[in-house]
mmCIF file of C-alpha atoms in Angstrom:
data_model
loop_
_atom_site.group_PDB
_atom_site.id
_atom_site.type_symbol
_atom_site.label_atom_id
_atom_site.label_comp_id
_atom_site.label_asym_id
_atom_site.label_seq_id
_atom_site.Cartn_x
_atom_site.Cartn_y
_atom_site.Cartn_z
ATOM 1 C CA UNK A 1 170.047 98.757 36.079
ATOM 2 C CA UNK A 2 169.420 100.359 39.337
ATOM 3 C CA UNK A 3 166.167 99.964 40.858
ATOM 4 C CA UNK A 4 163.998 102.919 41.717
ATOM 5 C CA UNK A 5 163.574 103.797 45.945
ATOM 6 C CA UNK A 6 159.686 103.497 46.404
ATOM 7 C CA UNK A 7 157.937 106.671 47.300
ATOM 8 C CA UNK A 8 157.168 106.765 50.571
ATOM 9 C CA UNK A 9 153.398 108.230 51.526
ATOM 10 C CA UNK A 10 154.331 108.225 55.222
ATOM 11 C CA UNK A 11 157.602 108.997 56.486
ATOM 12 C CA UNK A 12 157.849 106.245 59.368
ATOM 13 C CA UNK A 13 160.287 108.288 61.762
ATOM 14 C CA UNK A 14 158.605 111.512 61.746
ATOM 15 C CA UNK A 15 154.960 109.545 62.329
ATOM 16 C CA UNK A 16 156.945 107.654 65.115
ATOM 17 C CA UNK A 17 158.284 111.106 66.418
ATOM 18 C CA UNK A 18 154.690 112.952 66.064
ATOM 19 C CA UNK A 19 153.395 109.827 68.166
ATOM 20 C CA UNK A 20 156.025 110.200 70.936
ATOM 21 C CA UNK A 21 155.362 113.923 71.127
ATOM 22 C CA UNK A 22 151.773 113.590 71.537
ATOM 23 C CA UNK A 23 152.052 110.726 73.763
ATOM 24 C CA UNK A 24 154.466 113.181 76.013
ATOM 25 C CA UNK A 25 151.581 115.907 75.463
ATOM 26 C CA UNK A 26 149.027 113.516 77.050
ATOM 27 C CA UNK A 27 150.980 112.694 79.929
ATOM 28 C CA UNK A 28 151.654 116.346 80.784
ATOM 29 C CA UNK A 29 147.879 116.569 80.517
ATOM 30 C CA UNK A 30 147.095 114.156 83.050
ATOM 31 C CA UNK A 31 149.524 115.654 85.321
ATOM 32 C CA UNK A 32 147.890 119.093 85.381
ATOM 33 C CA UNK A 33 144.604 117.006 85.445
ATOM 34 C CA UNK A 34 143.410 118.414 82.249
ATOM 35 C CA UNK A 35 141.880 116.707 79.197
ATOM 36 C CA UNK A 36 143.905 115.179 76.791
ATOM 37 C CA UNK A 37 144.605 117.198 74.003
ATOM 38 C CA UNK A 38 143.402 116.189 70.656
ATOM 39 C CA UNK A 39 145.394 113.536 68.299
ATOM 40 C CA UNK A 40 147.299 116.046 65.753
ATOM 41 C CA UNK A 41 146.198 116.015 62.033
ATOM 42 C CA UNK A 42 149.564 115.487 61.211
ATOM 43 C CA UNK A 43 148.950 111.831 62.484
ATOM 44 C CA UNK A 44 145.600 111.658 61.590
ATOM 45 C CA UNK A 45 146.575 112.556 58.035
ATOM 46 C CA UNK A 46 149.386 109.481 58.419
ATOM 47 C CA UNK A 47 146.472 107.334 59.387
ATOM 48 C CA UNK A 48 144.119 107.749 56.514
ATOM 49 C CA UNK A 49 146.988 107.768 53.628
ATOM 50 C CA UNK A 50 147.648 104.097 55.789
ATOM 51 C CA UNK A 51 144.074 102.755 55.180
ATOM 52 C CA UNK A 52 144.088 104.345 51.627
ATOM 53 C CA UNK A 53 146.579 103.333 50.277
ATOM 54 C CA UNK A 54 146.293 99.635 51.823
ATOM 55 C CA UNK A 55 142.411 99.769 50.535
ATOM 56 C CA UNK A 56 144.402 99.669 47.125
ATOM 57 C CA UNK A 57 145.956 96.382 47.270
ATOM 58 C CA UNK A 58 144.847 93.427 44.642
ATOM 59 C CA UNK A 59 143.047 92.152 47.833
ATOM 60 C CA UNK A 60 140.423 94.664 49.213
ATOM 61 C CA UNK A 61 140.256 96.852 45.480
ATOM 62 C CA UNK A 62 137.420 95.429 43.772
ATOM 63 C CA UNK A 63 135.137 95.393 47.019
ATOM 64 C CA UNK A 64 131.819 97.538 46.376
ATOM 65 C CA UNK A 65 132.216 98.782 50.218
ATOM 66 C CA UNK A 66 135.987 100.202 50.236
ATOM 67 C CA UNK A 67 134.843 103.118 51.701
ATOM 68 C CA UNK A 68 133.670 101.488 55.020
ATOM 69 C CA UNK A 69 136.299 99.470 55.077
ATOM 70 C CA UNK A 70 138.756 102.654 55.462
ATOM 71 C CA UNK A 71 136.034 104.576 57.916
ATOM 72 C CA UNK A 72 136.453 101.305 59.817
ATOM 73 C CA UNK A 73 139.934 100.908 59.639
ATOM 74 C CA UNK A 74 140.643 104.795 60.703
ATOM 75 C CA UNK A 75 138.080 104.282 63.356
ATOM 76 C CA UNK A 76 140.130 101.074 64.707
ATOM 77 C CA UNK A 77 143.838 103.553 64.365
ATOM 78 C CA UNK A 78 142.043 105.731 67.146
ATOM 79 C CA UNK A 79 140.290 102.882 68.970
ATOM 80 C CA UNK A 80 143.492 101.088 69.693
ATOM 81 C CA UNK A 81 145.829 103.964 68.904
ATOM 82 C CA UNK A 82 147.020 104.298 73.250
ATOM 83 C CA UNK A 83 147.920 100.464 72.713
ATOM 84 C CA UNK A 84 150.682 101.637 70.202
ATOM 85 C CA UNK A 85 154.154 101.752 73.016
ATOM 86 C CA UNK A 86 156.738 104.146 71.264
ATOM 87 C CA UNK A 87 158.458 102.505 73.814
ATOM 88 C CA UNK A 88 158.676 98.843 72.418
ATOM 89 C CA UNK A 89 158.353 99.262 68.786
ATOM 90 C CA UNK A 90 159.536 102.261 66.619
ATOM 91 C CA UNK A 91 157.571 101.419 63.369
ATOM 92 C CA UNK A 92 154.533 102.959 63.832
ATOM 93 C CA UNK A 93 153.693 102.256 60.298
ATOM 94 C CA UNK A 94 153.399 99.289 60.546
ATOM 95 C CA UNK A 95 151.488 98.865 63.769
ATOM 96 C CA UNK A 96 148.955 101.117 62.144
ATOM 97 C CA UNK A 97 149.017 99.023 58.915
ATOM 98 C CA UNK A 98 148.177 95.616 60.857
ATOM 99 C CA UNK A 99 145.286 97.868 62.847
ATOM 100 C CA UNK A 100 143.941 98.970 59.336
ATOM 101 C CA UNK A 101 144.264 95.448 57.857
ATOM 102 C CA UNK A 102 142.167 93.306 60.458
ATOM 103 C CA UNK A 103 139.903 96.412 60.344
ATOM 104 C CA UNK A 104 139.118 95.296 56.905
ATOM 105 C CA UNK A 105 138.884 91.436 57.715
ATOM 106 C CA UNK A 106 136.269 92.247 59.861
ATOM 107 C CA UNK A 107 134.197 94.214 57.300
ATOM 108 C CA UNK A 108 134.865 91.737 54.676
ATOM 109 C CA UNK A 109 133.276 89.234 56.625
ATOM 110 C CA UNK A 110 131.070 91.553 58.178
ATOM 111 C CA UNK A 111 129.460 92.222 54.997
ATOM 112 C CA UNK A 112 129.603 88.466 53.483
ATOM 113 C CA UNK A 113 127.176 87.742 57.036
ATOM 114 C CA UNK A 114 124.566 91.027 55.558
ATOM 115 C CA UNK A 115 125.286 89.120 52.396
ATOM 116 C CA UNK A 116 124.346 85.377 53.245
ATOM 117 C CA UNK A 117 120.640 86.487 54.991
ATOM 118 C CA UNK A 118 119.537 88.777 51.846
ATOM 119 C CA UNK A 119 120.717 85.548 49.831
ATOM 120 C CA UNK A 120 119.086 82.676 52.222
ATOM 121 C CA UNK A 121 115.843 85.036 52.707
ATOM 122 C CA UNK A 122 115.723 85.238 49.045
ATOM 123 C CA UNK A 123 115.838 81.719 48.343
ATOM 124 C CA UNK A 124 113.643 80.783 51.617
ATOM 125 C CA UNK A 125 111.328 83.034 49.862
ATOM 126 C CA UNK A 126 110.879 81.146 46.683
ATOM 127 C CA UNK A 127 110.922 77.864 48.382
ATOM 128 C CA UNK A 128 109.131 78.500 50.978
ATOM 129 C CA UNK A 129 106.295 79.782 48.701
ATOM 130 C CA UNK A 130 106.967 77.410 45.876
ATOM 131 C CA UNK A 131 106.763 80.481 43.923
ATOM 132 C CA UNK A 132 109.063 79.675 41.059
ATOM 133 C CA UNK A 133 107.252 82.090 38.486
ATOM 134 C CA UNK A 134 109.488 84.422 41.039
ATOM 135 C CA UNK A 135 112.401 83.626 38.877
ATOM 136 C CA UNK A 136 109.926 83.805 35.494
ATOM 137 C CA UNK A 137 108.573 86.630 33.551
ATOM 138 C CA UNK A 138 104.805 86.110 31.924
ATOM 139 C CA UNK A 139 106.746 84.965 28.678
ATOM 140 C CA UNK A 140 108.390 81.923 30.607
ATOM 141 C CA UNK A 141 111.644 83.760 30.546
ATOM 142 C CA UNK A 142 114.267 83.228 32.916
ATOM 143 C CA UNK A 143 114.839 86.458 35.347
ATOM 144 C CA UNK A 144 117.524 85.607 36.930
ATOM 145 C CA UNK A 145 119.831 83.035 34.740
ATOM 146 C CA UNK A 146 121.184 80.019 36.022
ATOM 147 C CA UNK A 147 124.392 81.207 36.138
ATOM 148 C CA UNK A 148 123.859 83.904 38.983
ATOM 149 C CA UNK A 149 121.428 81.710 40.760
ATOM 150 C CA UNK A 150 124.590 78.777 41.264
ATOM 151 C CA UNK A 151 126.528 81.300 42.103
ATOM 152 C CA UNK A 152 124.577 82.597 44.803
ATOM 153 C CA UNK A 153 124.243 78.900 45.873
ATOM 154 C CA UNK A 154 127.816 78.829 46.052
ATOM 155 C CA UNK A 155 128.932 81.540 47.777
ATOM 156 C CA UNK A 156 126.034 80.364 50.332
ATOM 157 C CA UNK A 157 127.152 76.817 50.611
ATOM 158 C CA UNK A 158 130.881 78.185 51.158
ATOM 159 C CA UNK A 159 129.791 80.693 53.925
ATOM 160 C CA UNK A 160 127.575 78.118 55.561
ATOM 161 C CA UNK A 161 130.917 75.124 55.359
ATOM 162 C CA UNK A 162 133.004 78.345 56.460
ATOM 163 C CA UNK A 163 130.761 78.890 59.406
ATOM 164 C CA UNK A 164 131.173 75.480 60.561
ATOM 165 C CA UNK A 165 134.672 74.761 60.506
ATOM 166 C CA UNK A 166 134.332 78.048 63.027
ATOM 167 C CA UNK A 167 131.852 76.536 64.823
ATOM 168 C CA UNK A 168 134.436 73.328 65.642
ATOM 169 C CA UNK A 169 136.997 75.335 65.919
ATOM 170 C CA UNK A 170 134.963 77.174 68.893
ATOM 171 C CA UNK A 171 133.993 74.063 70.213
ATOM 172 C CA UNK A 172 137.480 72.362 70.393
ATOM 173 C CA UNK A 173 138.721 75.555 71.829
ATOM 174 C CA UNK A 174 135.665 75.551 74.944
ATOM 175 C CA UNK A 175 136.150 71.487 75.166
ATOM 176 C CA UNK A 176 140.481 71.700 75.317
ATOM 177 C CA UNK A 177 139.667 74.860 78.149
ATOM 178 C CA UNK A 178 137.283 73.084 80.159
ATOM 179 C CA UNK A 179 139.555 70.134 80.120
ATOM 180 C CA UNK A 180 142.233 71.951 80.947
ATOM 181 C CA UNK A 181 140.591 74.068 84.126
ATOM 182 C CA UNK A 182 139.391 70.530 85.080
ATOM 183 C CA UNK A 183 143.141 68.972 85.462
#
């Protein structure tokens, strides 16, 4: 049985080649002190089928702010797209694919931070105020069932365990650097 070639929704050489061209545009640009010219939609277009198509992987799908995470990852192509040497590498792809990706980590966790404060002001408020007829209608019925409320305190008590393992992690880092300028 032979196995079907994948379509491909970027042709890797020609984005490569469209990047070396434009890089050779820029140059010839600075020479005749003029602007640079603007990136060509051809690579543009390369750049947003990139953060498309990875925004439909199994692991960044099902998130309710996909389309943020592409803005951002497109954003981060053009931020970092003069750090992309023809020179060293020829797969543009998949420079541009790793750009896009930690683009999305960054939302992700981003957006778990926004997250965590609505969830710990929401809880601080019915605490705080020992208002638990927050969570109860006039009838004594439950508002919010016990379900969603764990899993809120979950997903809080990971984030917060999460946040602290960072938090060593920084601190190891500054204590191992300050030992080491010290020697």
């Amino acid at each position: 049985m032979t196995r079907k070639k994948p379509i491909e929704y970027v042709n890797n050489k020609q984005f490569h080649a469209a990047i070396v061209e434009y890089r050779e545009k820029v140059k010839q640009a600075e020479k005749d002190g003029l602007d640079p010219p603007r990136i060509p939609d051809y690579i543009g277009t390369c750049i947003l089928k990139i953060a498309e198509k990875l925004s439909t992987k199994p692991c960044f799908h099902n998130y309710s702010f996909r389309e943020e995470m592409i803005s951002d990852g497109i954003e981060n192509c053009f931020l970092y797209f003069h750090d992309y040497d023809p020179e060293i590498g020829q797969n543009a792809f998949a420079y541009f694919t790793q750009v896009v990706y930690y683009a999305f980590l960054r939302r992700i966790s981003k957006e778990e931070k926004n997250r965590y404060a609505i969830y710990k002001n929401f809880q601080e408020t019915i605490t705080n105020n020992h208002d638990f007829g927050l969570l109860v209608d006039s009838d004594d019925n439950s508002l919010m069932p016990t379900r969603m409320y764990d899993n809120i305190t979950e997903f809080m008590d990971r984030f917060e365990k999460k946040e602290e393992v960072k938090k060593q992690k920084r601190k190891q880092t500054k204590t191992g650097l300050t030992k080491y300028i010290e020697e």
